[in-house]
Short mmCIF file of C-alpha atoms and ligand atoms in Angstrom, two decimals:
data_model
loop_
_atom_site.label_atom_id
_atom_site.label_comp_id
_atom_site.label_asym_id
_atom_site.label_seq_id
_atom_site.Cartn_x
_atom_site.Cartn_y
_atom_site.Cartn_z
CA UNK I 173 -5.45 29.46 11.64
CA UNK I 174 -5.99 25.86 10.48
CA UNK I 175 -4.49 23.21 12.74
CA UNK I 176 -0.67 23.23 12.51
CA UNK I 177 0.95 19.86 11.84
CA UNK I 178 3.32 18.63 14.58
CA UNK I 179 6.83 17.39 14.32
CA UNK I 180 7.60 14.02 15.95
CA UNK I 181 10.94 14.22 17.73
CA UNK I 182 12.23 12.08 20.57
CA UNK I 183 8.82 10.49 21.12
CA UNK I 184 7.05 13.87 21.42
CA UNK I 185 4.54 15.36 19.05
CA UNK I 186 5.71 18.95 19.28
CA UNK I 187 4.90 22.26 17.62
CA UNK I 188 7.56 23.83 15.42
CA UNK I 189 9.09 27.26 16.04
CA UNK I 190 9.44 27.77 12.30
CA UNK I 191 8.63 31.06 10.64
CA UNK I 192 8.14 29.27 7.32
CA UNK I 193 4.86 27.44 6.74
CA UNK I 194 3.26 25.62 3.80
CA UNK I 195 -0.50 25.32 3.24
CA UNK I 196 -1.79 21.78 2.84
CA UNK I 197 -4.90 21.65 0.65
CA UNK I 198 -7.64 19.19 -0.21
CA UNK I 199 -7.24 18.73 -3.99
CA UNK I 200 -10.98 18.12 -4.49
CA UNK I 201 -11.81 21.73 -3.49
CA UNK I 202 -8.47 23.43 -2.82
CA UNK I 203 -9.51 24.34 0.71
CA UNK I 204 -6.71 24.59 3.23
CA UNK I 205 -6.78 21.62 5.61
CA UNK I 206 -3.57 22.14 7.58
CA UNK I 207 -0.53 24.35 8.00
CA UNK I 208 2.81 22.61 7.70
CA UNK I 209 6.00 23.91 9.31
CA UNK I 210 9.34 23.76 7.54
CA UNK I 211 11.47 22.44 10.41
CA UNK I 212 14.19 24.80 11.63
CA UNK I 213 17.85 23.77 11.62
CA UNK I 214 17.65 23.35 15.39
CA UNK I 215 14.65 21.02 15.04
CA UNK I 216 16.38 19.01 12.31
CA UNK I 217 19.42 18.65 14.54
CA UNK I 218 17.29 17.59 17.50
CA UNK I 219 15.53 14.95 15.39
CA UNK I 220 18.82 13.50 14.12
CA UNK I 221 20.40 13.59 17.61
CA UNK I 222 17.40 11.90 19.09
CA UNK I 223 17.55 9.13 16.46
CA UNK I 224 21.27 8.79 17.13
CA UNK I 225 20.76 8.46 20.91
CA UNK I 226 17.97 5.94 20.43
CA UNK I 227 20.15 3.83 18.11
CA UNK I 228 22.58 3.03 20.94
CA UNK I 229 19.91 1.07 22.81
CA UNK I 230 17.62 0.00 19.95
CA UNK I 231 20.35 -1.94 18.16
CA UNK I 232 20.79 -4.04 21.32
CA UNK I 233 17.09 -4.99 21.49
CA UNK I 234 16.59 -8.67 20.61
CA UNK I 235 15.53 -9.23 17.03
CA UNK I 236 12.44 -11.14 18.17
CA UNK I 237 11.40 -8.08 20.25
CA UNK I 238 11.86 -5.85 17.22
CA UNK I 239 9.76 -8.28 15.19
CA UNK I 240 7.02 -8.22 17.86
CA UNK I 241 6.83 -4.42 17.57
CA UNK I 242 6.07 -4.91 13.87
CA UNK I 243 3.43 -7.53 14.67
CA UNK I 244 1.67 -5.10 17.02
CA UNK I 245 2.05 -2.30 14.46
CA UNK I 246 0.53 -4.23 11.57
CA UNK I 247 -2.39 -5.20 13.82
CA UNK I 248 -3.00 -1.53 14.73
CA UNK I 249 -2.73 -0.47 11.09
CA UNK I 250 -5.35 -3.07 10.17
CA UNK I 251 -7.65 -1.85 12.94
CA UNK I 252 -7.23 1.73 11.64
CA UNK I 253 -7.32 0.84 7.94
CA UNK I 254 -10.50 2.83 7.17
CA UNK I 255 -9.43 5.84 9.18
CA UNK I 256 -6.02 5.91 7.46
CA UNK I 257 -7.68 5.56 4.07
CA UNK I 258 -9.95 8.49 4.94
CA UNK I 259 -6.87 10.62 5.70
CA UNK I 260 -5.24 9.55 2.43
CA UNK I 261 -8.41 10.59 0.59
CA UNK I 262 -8.56 13.90 2.41
CA UNK I 263 -5.07 14.98 1.42
CA UNK I 264 -4.71 13.32 -2.01
CA UNK I 265 -8.34 13.21 -3.18
CA UNK I 266 -8.04 9.47 -3.90
CA UNK I 267 -11.27 7.48 -4.07
CA UNK I 268 -12.01 5.36 -1.02
CA UNK I 269 -11.20 2.11 -2.79
CA UNK I 270 -7.89 3.45 -4.07
CA UNK I 271 -6.94 4.96 -0.70
CA UNK I 272 -7.64 1.63 1.01
CA UNK I 273 -5.33 -0.05 -1.50
CA UNK I 274 -2.59 2.50 -0.69
CA UNK I 275 -2.83 1.65 3.02
CA UNK I 276 -3.10 -2.08 2.45
CA UNK I 277 0.02 -2.31 0.28
CA UNK I 278 1.88 -0.59 3.10
CA UNK I 279 0.52 -2.99 5.71
CA UNK I 280 1.81 -5.89 3.61
CA UNK I 281 5.35 -4.51 3.97
CA UNK I 282 4.94 -4.24 7.74
CA UNK I 283 3.85 -7.90 7.80
CA UNK I 284 7.12 -8.79 6.11
CA UNK I 285 9.07 -6.60 8.53
CA UNK I 286 7.74 -8.86 11.30
CA UNK I 287 9.69 -11.64 9.59
CA UNK I 288 12.95 -9.75 10.03
CA UNK I 289 14.95 -12.44 11.86
CA UNK I 290 15.05 -14.84 8.94
CA UNK I 291 16.19 -12.03 6.64
CA UNK I 292 19.05 -11.13 8.96
CA UNK I 293 20.64 -14.55 9.01
CA UNK I 294 24.31 -14.60 8.16
CA UNK I 295 26.32 -17.44 6.65
CA UNK I 296 28.67 -19.92 8.32
CA UNK I 297 31.41 -22.18 7.03
CA UNK I 298 33.02 -24.51 9.50
CA UNK I 299 36.71 -25.37 9.12
CA UNK I 300 37.72 -22.72 6.59
CA UNK I 301 41.18 -23.81 7.80
CA UNK I 302 42.19 -26.22 10.51
CA UNK I 303 39.99 -25.50 13.56
CA UNK I 304 38.99 -22.13 12.11
CA UNK I 305 35.39 -21.15 11.38
CA UNK I 306 34.05 -18.17 9.44
CA UNK I 307 30.63 -16.63 9.85
CA UNK I 308 28.93 -13.40 8.88
CA UNK I 309 26.86 -11.10 11.08
CA UNK I 310 24.23 -8.74 9.68
CA UNK I 311 24.23 -5.49 11.64
CA UNK I 312 22.21 -2.26 11.35
CA UNK I 313 23.78 0.89 9.89
CA UNK I 314 22.64 3.55 12.38
CA UNK I 315 20.36 6.47 11.57
CA UNK I 316 18.61 6.18 8.20
CA UNK I 317 16.24 8.64 6.58
CA UNK I 318 13.35 8.53 4.11
CA UNK I 319 12.01 11.23 1.79
CA UNK I 320 8.66 10.42 0.27
CA UNK I 321 6.39 11.69 -2.56
CA UNK I 322 2.76 12.80 -2.50
CA UNK I 323 1.17 9.98 -4.44
CA UNK I 324 1.24 7.14 -1.86
CA UNK I 325 1.12 8.83 1.57
CA UNK I 326 0.75 5.51 3.43
CA UNK I 327 2.44 2.88 1.29
CA UNK I 328 5.74 4.59 0.56
CA UNK I 329 6.62 5.65 4.14
CA UNK I 330 5.71 2.05 5.07
CA UNK I 331 8.14 0.75 2.43
CA UNK I 332 10.88 2.43 4.43
CA UNK I 333 10.81 2.95 8.19
CA UNK I 334 9.32 -0.38 9.43
CA UNK I 335 11.94 -2.51 7.70
CA UNK I 336 14.81 -0.15 8.56
CA UNK I 337 13.74 -0.11 12.22
CA UNK I 338 13.07 -3.86 12.37
CA UNK I 339 16.65 -4.32 11.15
CA UNK I 340 17.85 -2.35 14.20
CA UNK I 341 18.25 1.15 12.75
CA UNK I 342 16.54 4.35 13.84
CA UNK I 343 14.84 6.59 11.32
CA UNK I 344 14.02 10.17 10.31
CA UNK I 345 11.08 10.45 7.92
CA UNK I 346 10.48 13.57 5.79
CA UNK I 347 7.08 13.03 4.14
CA UNK I 348 5.85 15.02 1.16
CA UNK I 349 4.85 18.53 2.18
CA UNK I 350 1.68 18.02 0.15
CA UNK I 351 0.44 15.03 2.19
CA UNK I 352 1.83 15.09 5.75
CA UNK I 353 -1.32 14.04 7.66
CA UNK I 354 -1.23 10.30 6.90
CA UNK I 355 2.45 10.14 7.86
CA UNK I 356 1.70 11.74 11.25
CA UNK I 357 -1.04 9.21 11.93
CA UNK I 358 1.33 6.38 10.95
CA UNK I 359 3.80 7.76 13.51
CA UNK I 360 1.11 7.97 16.23
CA UNK I 361 0.13 4.37 15.66
CA UNK I 362 3.78 3.32 15.68
CA UNK I 363 4.22 4.95 19.07
CA UNK I 364 0.98 3.30 20.26
CA UNK I 365 2.38 -0.06 19.13
CA UNK I 366 5.19 0.43 21.66
CA UNK I 367 8.03 1.94 19.61
CA UNK I 368 10.61 3.34 22.04
CA UNK I 369 11.18 7.10 22.04
CA UNK I 370 13.49 8.34 19.31
CA UNK I 371 13.35 5.23 17.15
CA UNK I 372 11.22 7.14 14.58
CA UNK I 373 11.17 10.91 14.00
CA UNK I 374 9.01 12.82 11.52
CA UNK I 375 10.22 16.21 10.28
CA UNK I 376 8.60 18.44 7.68
CA UNK I 377 9.64 20.76 4.92
CA UNK I 378 11.06 20.64 1.46
CA UNK I 379 14.46 21.12 -0.22
CA UNK I 380 16.24 22.79 2.71
CA UNK I 381 15.23 20.04 5.15
CA UNK I 382 16.14 17.30 2.66
CA UNK I 383 19.53 18.88 2.02
CA UNK I 384 20.11 19.05 5.78
CA UNK I 385 19.59 15.29 6.01
CA UNK I 386 21.79 14.60 2.97
CA UNK I 387 24.74 16.52 4.37
CA UNK I 388 24.50 15.33 7.98
CA UNK I 389 27.31 12.98 9.03
CA UNK I 390 25.08 10.96 11.38
CA UNK I 391 22.71 9.91 8.56
CA UNK I 392 24.02 6.66 7.09
CA UNK I 393 21.45 5.79 4.43
CA UNK I 394 18.88 7.69 2.38
CA UNK I 395 15.74 6.19 0.84
CA UNK I 396 14.01 8.47 -1.65
CA UNK I 397 10.95 8.17 -3.87
CA UNK I 398 9.89 11.04 -6.15
CA UNK I 399 10.52 12.80 -9.44
CA UNK I 400 13.54 12.33 -11.72
CA UNK I 401 15.36 15.66 -11.13
CA UNK I 402 15.07 15.32 -7.36
CA UNK I 403 16.09 11.64 -7.44
CA UNK I 404 19.25 12.59 -9.34
CA UNK I 405 20.01 15.37 -6.85
CA UNK I 406 19.46 13.06 -3.88
CA UNK I 407 21.60 10.29 -5.37
CA UNK I 408 24.52 12.52 -6.39
CA UNK I 409 24.51 14.57 -3.18
CA UNK I 410 23.95 11.64 -0.83
CA UNK I 411 26.67 9.50 -2.38
CA UNK I 412 29.06 12.50 -2.43
CA UNK I 413 28.59 12.52 1.37
CA UNK I 414 29.43 8.78 1.38
CA UNK I 415 25.92 7.67 2.23
CA UNK I 416 24.13 4.65 0.94
CA UNK I 417 21.34 5.90 -1.35
CA UNK I 418 18.37 4.31 -3.08
CA UNK I 419 16.41 6.82 -5.18
CA UNK I 420 13.25 5.74 -7.00
CA UNK I 421 12.23 8.12 -9.77
CA UNK I 422 9.66 8.77 -12.48
CA UNK I 423 8.52 6.47 -15.24
CA UNK I 424 6.89 5.95 -18.60
CA UNK I 425 5.32 2.50 -18.48
CA UNK I 426 4.28 0.77 -21.71
CA UNK I 427 1.63 -1.90 -22.18
CA UNK I 428 2.16 -3.97 -25.34
CA UNK I 429 -1.03 -5.34 -26.87
CA UNK I 430 -0.66 -8.38 -29.15
CA UNK I 431 -3.43 -9.16 -31.67
CA UNK I 432 -3.92 -12.58 -30.00
CA UNK I 433 -4.73 -11.01 -26.60
CA UNK I 434 -8.19 -11.14 -25.04
CA UNK I 435 -9.71 -7.87 -26.26
CA UNK I 436 -12.08 -7.30 -23.32
CA UNK I 437 -9.26 -7.91 -20.84
CA UNK I 438 -6.99 -5.53 -22.72
CA UNK I 439 -9.52 -2.71 -22.71
CA UNK I 440 -10.57 -3.13 -19.07
CA UNK I 441 -6.99 -3.33 -17.87
CA UNK I 442 -5.82 -0.40 -19.99
CA UNK I 443 -8.60 1.80 -18.65
CA UNK I 444 -7.88 1.04 -14.97
CA UNK I 445 -4.10 1.12 -15.30
CA UNK I 446 -3.94 4.40 -17.21
CA UNK I 447 -6.48 6.70 -15.57
CA UNK I 448 -6.86 4.97 -12.17
CA UNK I 449 -5.61 7.28 -9.38
CA UNK I 450 -5.77 10.04 -12.04
CA UNK I 451 -2.65 8.51 -13.60
CA UNK I 452 -0.64 9.59 -10.54
CA UNK I 453 1.04 6.23 -10.00
CA UNK I 454 4.68 5.59 -10.83
CA UNK I 455 3.53 2.24 -12.26
CA UNK I 456 0.54 3.63 -14.20
CA UNK I 457 0.39 2.55 -17.82
CA UNK I 458 0.88 5.79 -19.73
CA UNK I 459 1.73 4.29 -23.14
CA UNK I 460 -0.20 1.60 -25.08
CA UNK I 461 1.72 -0.06 -27.91
CA UNK I 462 -0.64 -1.79 -30.33
CA UNK I 463 1.01 -4.54 -32.35
CA UNK I 464 -0.44 -5.26 -35.83
CA UNK I 465 -4.23 -5.48 -36.04
CA UNK I 466 -4.80 -4.86 -32.35
CA UNK I 467 -4.91 -1.17 -33.34
CA UNK I 468 -8.50 -1.71 -34.47
CA UNK I 469 -9.45 -1.80 -30.75
CA UNK I 470 -8.64 1.89 -30.29
CA UNK I 471 -12.22 3.04 -30.89
CA UNK I 472 -13.61 0.67 -28.25
CA UNK I 473 -10.90 1.77 -25.83
CA UNK I 474 -11.88 5.43 -26.34
CA UNK I 475 -15.53 4.56 -25.67
CA UNK I 476 -14.72 2.77 -22.40
CA UNK I 477 -12.38 5.52 -21.23
CA UNK I 478 -15.08 8.11 -21.87
CA UNK I 479 -17.34 6.30 -19.39
CA UNK I 480 -14.91 6.90 -16.49
CA UNK I 481 -15.82 9.96 -14.45
CA UNK I 482 -13.55 11.59 -11.90
CA UNK I 483 -15.12 12.66 -8.63
CA UNK I 484 -14.72 13.33 -4.93
CA UNK I 485 -13.49 10.55 -2.69
CA UNK I 486 -16.93 9.84 -1.17
CA UNK I 487 -18.63 9.58 -4.57
CA UNK I 488 -19.04 5.83 -5.05
CA UNK I 489 -19.38 6.23 -8.81
CA UNK I 490 -16.11 8.15 -9.23
CA UNK I 491 -13.42 6.30 -11.15
CA UNK I 492 -10.64 8.45 -9.76
CA UNK I 493 -9.99 11.70 -7.92
CA UNK I 494 -8.42 15.06 -8.70
CA UNK I 495 -4.80 15.87 -9.47
CA UNK I 496 -2.78 16.79 -6.40
CA UNK I 497 -2.51 20.55 -7.04
CA UNK I 498 -3.48 23.39 -9.35
CA UNK I 499 0.13 23.40 -10.59
CA UNK I 500 -0.02 19.69 -11.43
CA UNK I 501 -3.26 20.25 -13.36
CA UNK I 502 -1.78 23.20 -15.28
CA UNK I 503 1.25 21.06 -16.21
CA UNK I 504 -0.92 18.19 -17.49
CA UNK I 505 -3.15 20.56 -19.50
CA UNK I 506 -0.05 22.15 -21.06
CA UNK I 507 1.23 18.73 -22.12
CA UNK I 508 -2.16 17.87 -23.66
CA UNK I 509 -1.96 21.08 -25.71
CA UNK I 510 1.58 20.19 -26.78
CA UNK I 511 0.38 16.76 -27.89
CA UNK I 512 -2.24 18.36 -30.12
CA UNK I 513 0.21 20.96 -31.47
CA UNK I 514 2.80 18.31 -32.28
CA UNK I 515 0.33 16.36 -34.41
CA UNK I 516 -1.01 13.56 -32.21
CA UNK I 517 -4.73 12.82 -32.61
CA UNK I 518 -6.67 13.61 -29.44
CA UNK I 519 -9.35 10.89 -29.45
CA UNK I 520 -10.68 11.95 -26.06
CA UNK I 521 -9.92 15.30 -24.41
CA UNK I 522 -10.30 15.65 -20.64
CA UNK I 523 -9.01 19.23 -20.50
CA UNK I 524 -12.36 20.84 -19.78
CA UNK I 525 -13.55 18.55 -17.02
CA UNK I 526 -16.01 19.71 -14.38
CA UNK I 527 -17.31 17.88 -11.34
CA UNK I 528 -20.64 18.99 -9.91
CA UNK I 529 -20.44 20.16 -6.26
CA UNK I 530 -16.65 20.52 -6.51
CA UNK I 531 -16.09 23.32 -9.01
CA UNK I 532 -12.70 24.24 -7.55
CA UNK I 533 -11.06 20.79 -7.65
CA UNK I 534 -8.08 19.93 -9.83
CA UNK I 535 -10.04 17.80 -12.29
CA UNK I 536 -8.82 16.39 -15.58
CA UNK I 537 -10.97 13.92 -17.50
CA UNK I 538 -9.68 10.76 -19.22
CA UNK I 539 -7.60 11.73 -22.23
CA UNK I 540 -6.51 9.51 -25.12
CA UNK I 541 -4.04 10.25 -27.91
CA UNK I 542 -3.42 8.09 -30.97
CA UNK I 543 -0.85 8.51 -33.75
CA UNK I 544 1.83 9.36 -31.19
CA UNK I 545 5.50 9.18 -32.18
CA UNK I 546 8.56 8.77 -29.90
CA UNK I 547 9.64 12.35 -30.71
CA UNK I 548 6.55 13.97 -29.16
CA UNK I 549 6.64 15.55 -25.68
CA UNK I 550 3.63 13.48 -24.58
CA UNK I 551 5.71 10.35 -25.24
CA UNK I 552 8.97 11.61 -23.83
CA UNK I 553 7.75 13.16 -20.59
CA UNK I 554 6.09 11.55 -17.61
CA UNK I 555 2.68 13.25 -17.70
CA UNK I 556 1.46 11.98 -14.29
CA UNK I 557 -2.16 12.59 -15.20
CA UNK I 558 -5.09 10.58 -16.66
CA UNK I 559 -3.62 10.62 -20.16
CA UNK I 560 -2.93 7.52 -22.26
CA UNK I 561 -0.82 7.84 -25.41
CA UNK I 562 -1.00 5.16 -28.12
CA UNK I 563 1.65 4.06 -30.60
CA UNK I 564 1.40 1.43 -33.30
CA UNK I 565 4.06 -1.07 -34.44
CA UNK I 566 4.06 -4.11 -36.72
CA UNK I 567 5.86 -6.68 -34.57
CA UNK I 568 6.68 -7.62 -30.99
CA UNK I 569 10.37 -7.05 -31.79
CA UNK I 570 9.60 -3.43 -32.69
CA UNK I 571 7.63 -2.98 -29.47
CA UNK I 572 10.56 -4.35 -27.43
CA UNK I 573 12.99 -2.04 -29.25
CA UNK I 574 10.74 0.98 -28.61
CA UNK I 575 10.54 0.25 -24.88
CA UNK I 576 14.26 -0.50 -24.54
CA UNK I 577 15.04 2.84 -26.20
CA UNK I 578 12.89 4.71 -23.71
CA UNK I 579 15.03 6.10 -20.87
CA UNK I 580 12.75 4.79 -18.11
CA UNK I 581 12.56 1.23 -16.82
CA UNK I 582 10.05 1.04 -13.97
CA UNK I 583 7.24 -1.20 -15.20
CA UNK I 584 5.87 -2.70 -18.40
CA UNK I 585 3.31 -5.23 -19.40
CA UNK I 586 2.43 -7.54 -22.27
CA UNK I 587 -1.06 -8.76 -23.08
CA UNK I 588 -1.04 -11.92 -25.19
CA UNK I 589 -2.22 -15.52 -25.30
CA UNK I 590 1.15 -16.73 -26.60
CA UNK I 591 3.59 -18.27 -24.12
CA UNK I 592 6.37 -17.82 -26.66
CA UNK I 593 5.72 -14.10 -27.00
CA UNK I 594 5.53 -13.74 -23.22
CA UNK I 595 8.82 -15.52 -22.66
CA UNK I 596 10.59 -13.50 -25.33
CA UNK I 597 9.24 -10.28 -23.86
CA UNK I 598 10.19 -11.03 -20.24
CA UNK I 599 13.67 -12.09 -21.35
CA UNK I 600 14.52 -9.21 -23.69
CA UNK I 601 12.81 -6.23 -22.10
CA UNK I 602 15.08 -3.80 -20.22
CA UNK I 603 12.54 -2.93 -17.54
CA UNK I 604 12.67 -3.95 -13.90
CA UNK I 605 9.03 -5.01 -13.32
CA UNK I 606 7.23 -6.98 -15.99
CA UNK I 607 3.58 -7.99 -16.12
CA UNK I 608 2.32 -10.80 -18.32
CA UNK I 609 -1.42 -10.12 -18.68
CA UNK I 610 -1.02 -8.06 -15.49
CA UNK I 611 -1.09 -4.31 -16.13
CA UNK I 612 0.55 -2.93 -12.97
CA UNK I 613 3.06 -5.54 -11.78
CA UNK I 614 4.01 -4.07 -8.38
CA UNK I 615 5.73 -6.97 -6.59
CA UNK I 616 4.51 -8.17 -3.20
CA UNK I 617 6.92 -7.40 -0.36
CA UNK I 618 8.66 -10.78 -0.16
CA UNK I 619 10.12 -9.65 -3.51
CA UNK I 620 11.60 -6.17 -3.99
CA UNK I 621 10.38 -3.15 -5.95
CA UNK I 622 12.90 -3.35 -8.78
CA UNK I 623 12.73 -0.33 -11.10
CA UNK I 624 15.62 -0.07 -13.59
CA UNK I 625 17.52 2.48 -15.69
CA UNK I 626 16.18 6.09 -15.51
CA UNK I 627 13.56 5.07 -12.94
CA UNK I 628 16.09 4.15 -10.25
CA UNK I 629 19.39 5.46 -8.95
CA UNK I 630 21.22 3.07 -6.65
CA UNK I 631 21.90 -0.63 -6.30
CA UNK I 632 19.60 -2.20 -3.71
CA UNK I 633 15.87 -1.77 -4.12
CA UNK I 634 12.91 -1.14 -1.80
CA UNK I 635 11.47 -3.79 0.55
CA UNK I 636 12.10 -7.54 0.46
CA UNK I 637 15.57 -9.00 0.98
CA UNK I 638 17.22 -6.20 -0.99
CA UNK I 639 15.95 -3.59 1.46
CA UNK I 640 17.27 -5.57 4.43
CA UNK I 641 20.65 -5.59 2.66
CA UNK I 642 20.28 -1.84 2.04
CA UNK I 643 19.65 -1.08 5.72
CA UNK I 644 22.38 -3.37 7.07
CA UNK I 645 26.09 -4.02 6.94
CA UNK I 646 27.73 -7.44 6.73
CA UNK I 647 30.55 -8.27 9.12
CA UNK I 648 32.55 -11.45 8.56
CA UNK I 649 34.23 -13.11 11.52
CA UNK I 650 37.05 -15.62 11.24
CA UNK I 651 37.48 -17.39 14.60
CA UNK I 652 39.81 -19.89 16.18
CA UNK I 653 39.73 -21.13 19.78
CA UNK I 654 43.19 -22.39 20.75
CA UNK I 655 43.74 -25.82 22.16
CA UNK I 656 46.70 -26.01 24.53
CA UNK I 657 48.49 -28.53 22.34
CA UNK I 658 48.45 -26.46 19.12
CA UNK I 659 52.06 -25.52 18.40
CA UNK I 660 52.71 -21.80 18.62
CA UNK I 661 55.18 -19.69 16.70
CA UNK I 662 54.77 -16.82 14.25
CA UNK I 663 52.77 -17.39 11.07
CA UNK I 664 54.52 -15.18 8.52
CA UNK I 665 52.02 -15.93 5.74
CA UNK I 666 48.59 -14.46 5.05
CA UNK I 667 47.38 -18.02 4.53
CA UNK I 668 45.14 -19.41 7.27
CA UNK I 669 46.42 -22.61 8.80
P1 NAD O 590 8.94 15.28 -5.85
O1 NAD O 590 10.24 14.85 -6.39
O2 NAD O 590 8.44 16.63 -6.19
O3 NAD O 590 8.97 15.22 -4.23
C1 NAD O 590 9.40 14.08 -3.55
C2 NAD O 590 10.05 14.49 -2.23
O4 NAD O 590 11.23 15.26 -2.52
C3 NAD O 590 9.17 15.35 -1.35
O5 NAD O 590 9.30 14.92 -0.02
C4 NAD O 590 9.73 16.75 -1.53
O6 NAD O 590 9.61 17.56 -0.37
C5 NAD O 590 11.18 16.50 -1.82
N1 NAD O 590 11.76 17.52 -2.72
C6 NAD O 590 11.10 18.23 -3.68
N2 NAD O 590 11.97 19.04 -4.34
C7 NAD O 590 13.18 18.84 -3.78
C8 NAD O 590 14.48 19.37 -4.04
N3 NAD O 590 14.68 20.27 -5.00
N4 NAD O 590 15.52 18.94 -3.28
C9 NAD O 590 15.32 18.02 -2.31
N5 NAD O 590 14.12 17.47 -2.02
C10 NAD O 590 13.05 17.87 -2.74
O7 NAD O 590 7.89 14.14 -6.27
P2 NAD O 590 6.31 14.15 -6.11
O8 NAD O 590 5.72 15.11 -7.08
O9 NAD O 590 5.92 14.24 -4.68
O10 NAD O 590 5.95 12.64 -6.57
C11 NAD O 590 5.68 12.29 -7.90
C12 NAD O 590 6.89 11.66 -8.56
O11 NAD O 590 7.33 10.53 -7.81
C13 NAD O 590 6.59 11.12 -9.95
O12 NAD O 590 7.66 11.43 -10.82
C14 NAD O 590 6.50 9.61 -9.74
O13 NAD O 590 6.80 8.82 -10.88
C15 NAD O 590 7.53 9.41 -8.68
N6 NAD O 590 7.31 8.17 -7.97
C16 NAD O 590 8.16 7.14 -8.22
C17 NAD O 590 7.96 5.92 -7.59
C18 NAD O 590 8.89 4.76 -7.86
O14 NAD O 590 8.85 3.80 -7.11
N7 NAD O 590 9.73 4.81 -8.87
C19 NAD O 590 6.89 5.75 -6.70
C20 NAD O 590 6.03 6.84 -6.47
C21 NAD O 590 6.26 8.05 -7.11
#
């Protein structure tokens, strides 16, 4: 049997006793690369207990010590950048350059986690009443958990556990069952960096294991990234159990093209942002909205898209890799057929894509639709494949209205040379991450990842100051130190004096 993936519980990489296993495959050839256990209830309990025990001592560790752990960790991640990227490629099929980007954007969050002390500063007001001071303390919550998707096996786990742990919490990570190998290597390096036993656990499985975490009274906060139906389930169930929940969901990201934009920049950026990573990015541009005469650029866009070839991760000429699974490919192909049946014009059809040497991979070629309307399935659903759909409007106002009527609000972008148009767009658009001549505006980690509306369930977002708030509680102290000569006697009022 292929190598079984370990669990990481209480500082030990241990084999599971599960009778339920999932095959992990390489999407470029669908060969089985690992066997993944679905953790048993006893293993889930042990992981949560171990995190709970570790919390008692970890929360007392000086914040500068916790920050130093992150400094050592980011150094190790940098030293192992290529190796981690290779693992990402192996289990997702991402090209080397894309896999390196996945790892790097995670390392950037760890760098910020090393800056934890300044993000945990409370506030102080002296003399809120005579000789009375008030100050706030920022304290960790306890055991937090993270449930992650397949499409960023390094970056998204690194959005979660380093910051939560730097803030003094302990953590249970449940990575995607489709890409567990990178997460295990991240855990090994974390241990190598000096993380005490039990501070991080990694458990595996799917719905049953997630539901176990959601219902467990010891788990205080849940970070989730994945599809819309699961995000809704996580948010409603987690909050019903009185947990803090942040659930990042799917998206339909529009790029608006103004006629005054730089045409070459528009086409290059649309190509990379739509079919890069096979369109399997939550911030991929999946809709182009051409305003006025910019629609005459469609033909040139189709020509440039047709030049992009998918291929295996080690093929330097490949523009992107395969879809994650046969099921994902079948879903994308079905949506392409629906687009044609519903009357959109398929300018470029990637349905029958083959890659030499990898006949069994989950390949879909670049696909472009024009003449799309908001009623069509290819506009309404997140396709999560290398498919770009194009709509045409007359004015910027109409483009803004279209986007604001779409249920999602993860990312959007405007290409223009007009400052006035840019300002109007950034002000009026109901989307949480806006790019001005930037196609995929994923914020760096001193900001937060701020998806809105149907792309996010919760209040506080991932990484940055908001994540520190998410993983901590604020305690406000009001303190007086008595002088002997202060007159005593009962104070019958709520007023401080
Ligand atoms: P998914 O929802 O299928 O899986 C995500 C996680 O949820 C996995 O760990 C999985 O084991 C678990 N899960 C699956 N079904 C479950 C269920 N019924 N109950 C409880 N847990 C369950 O998502 P995916 O296919 O791995 O990832 C792709 C999706 O993630 C896309 O929709 C994409 O837009 C979204 N995504 C969003 C962001 C963002 O920041 N908004 C970032 C990356 C990916």
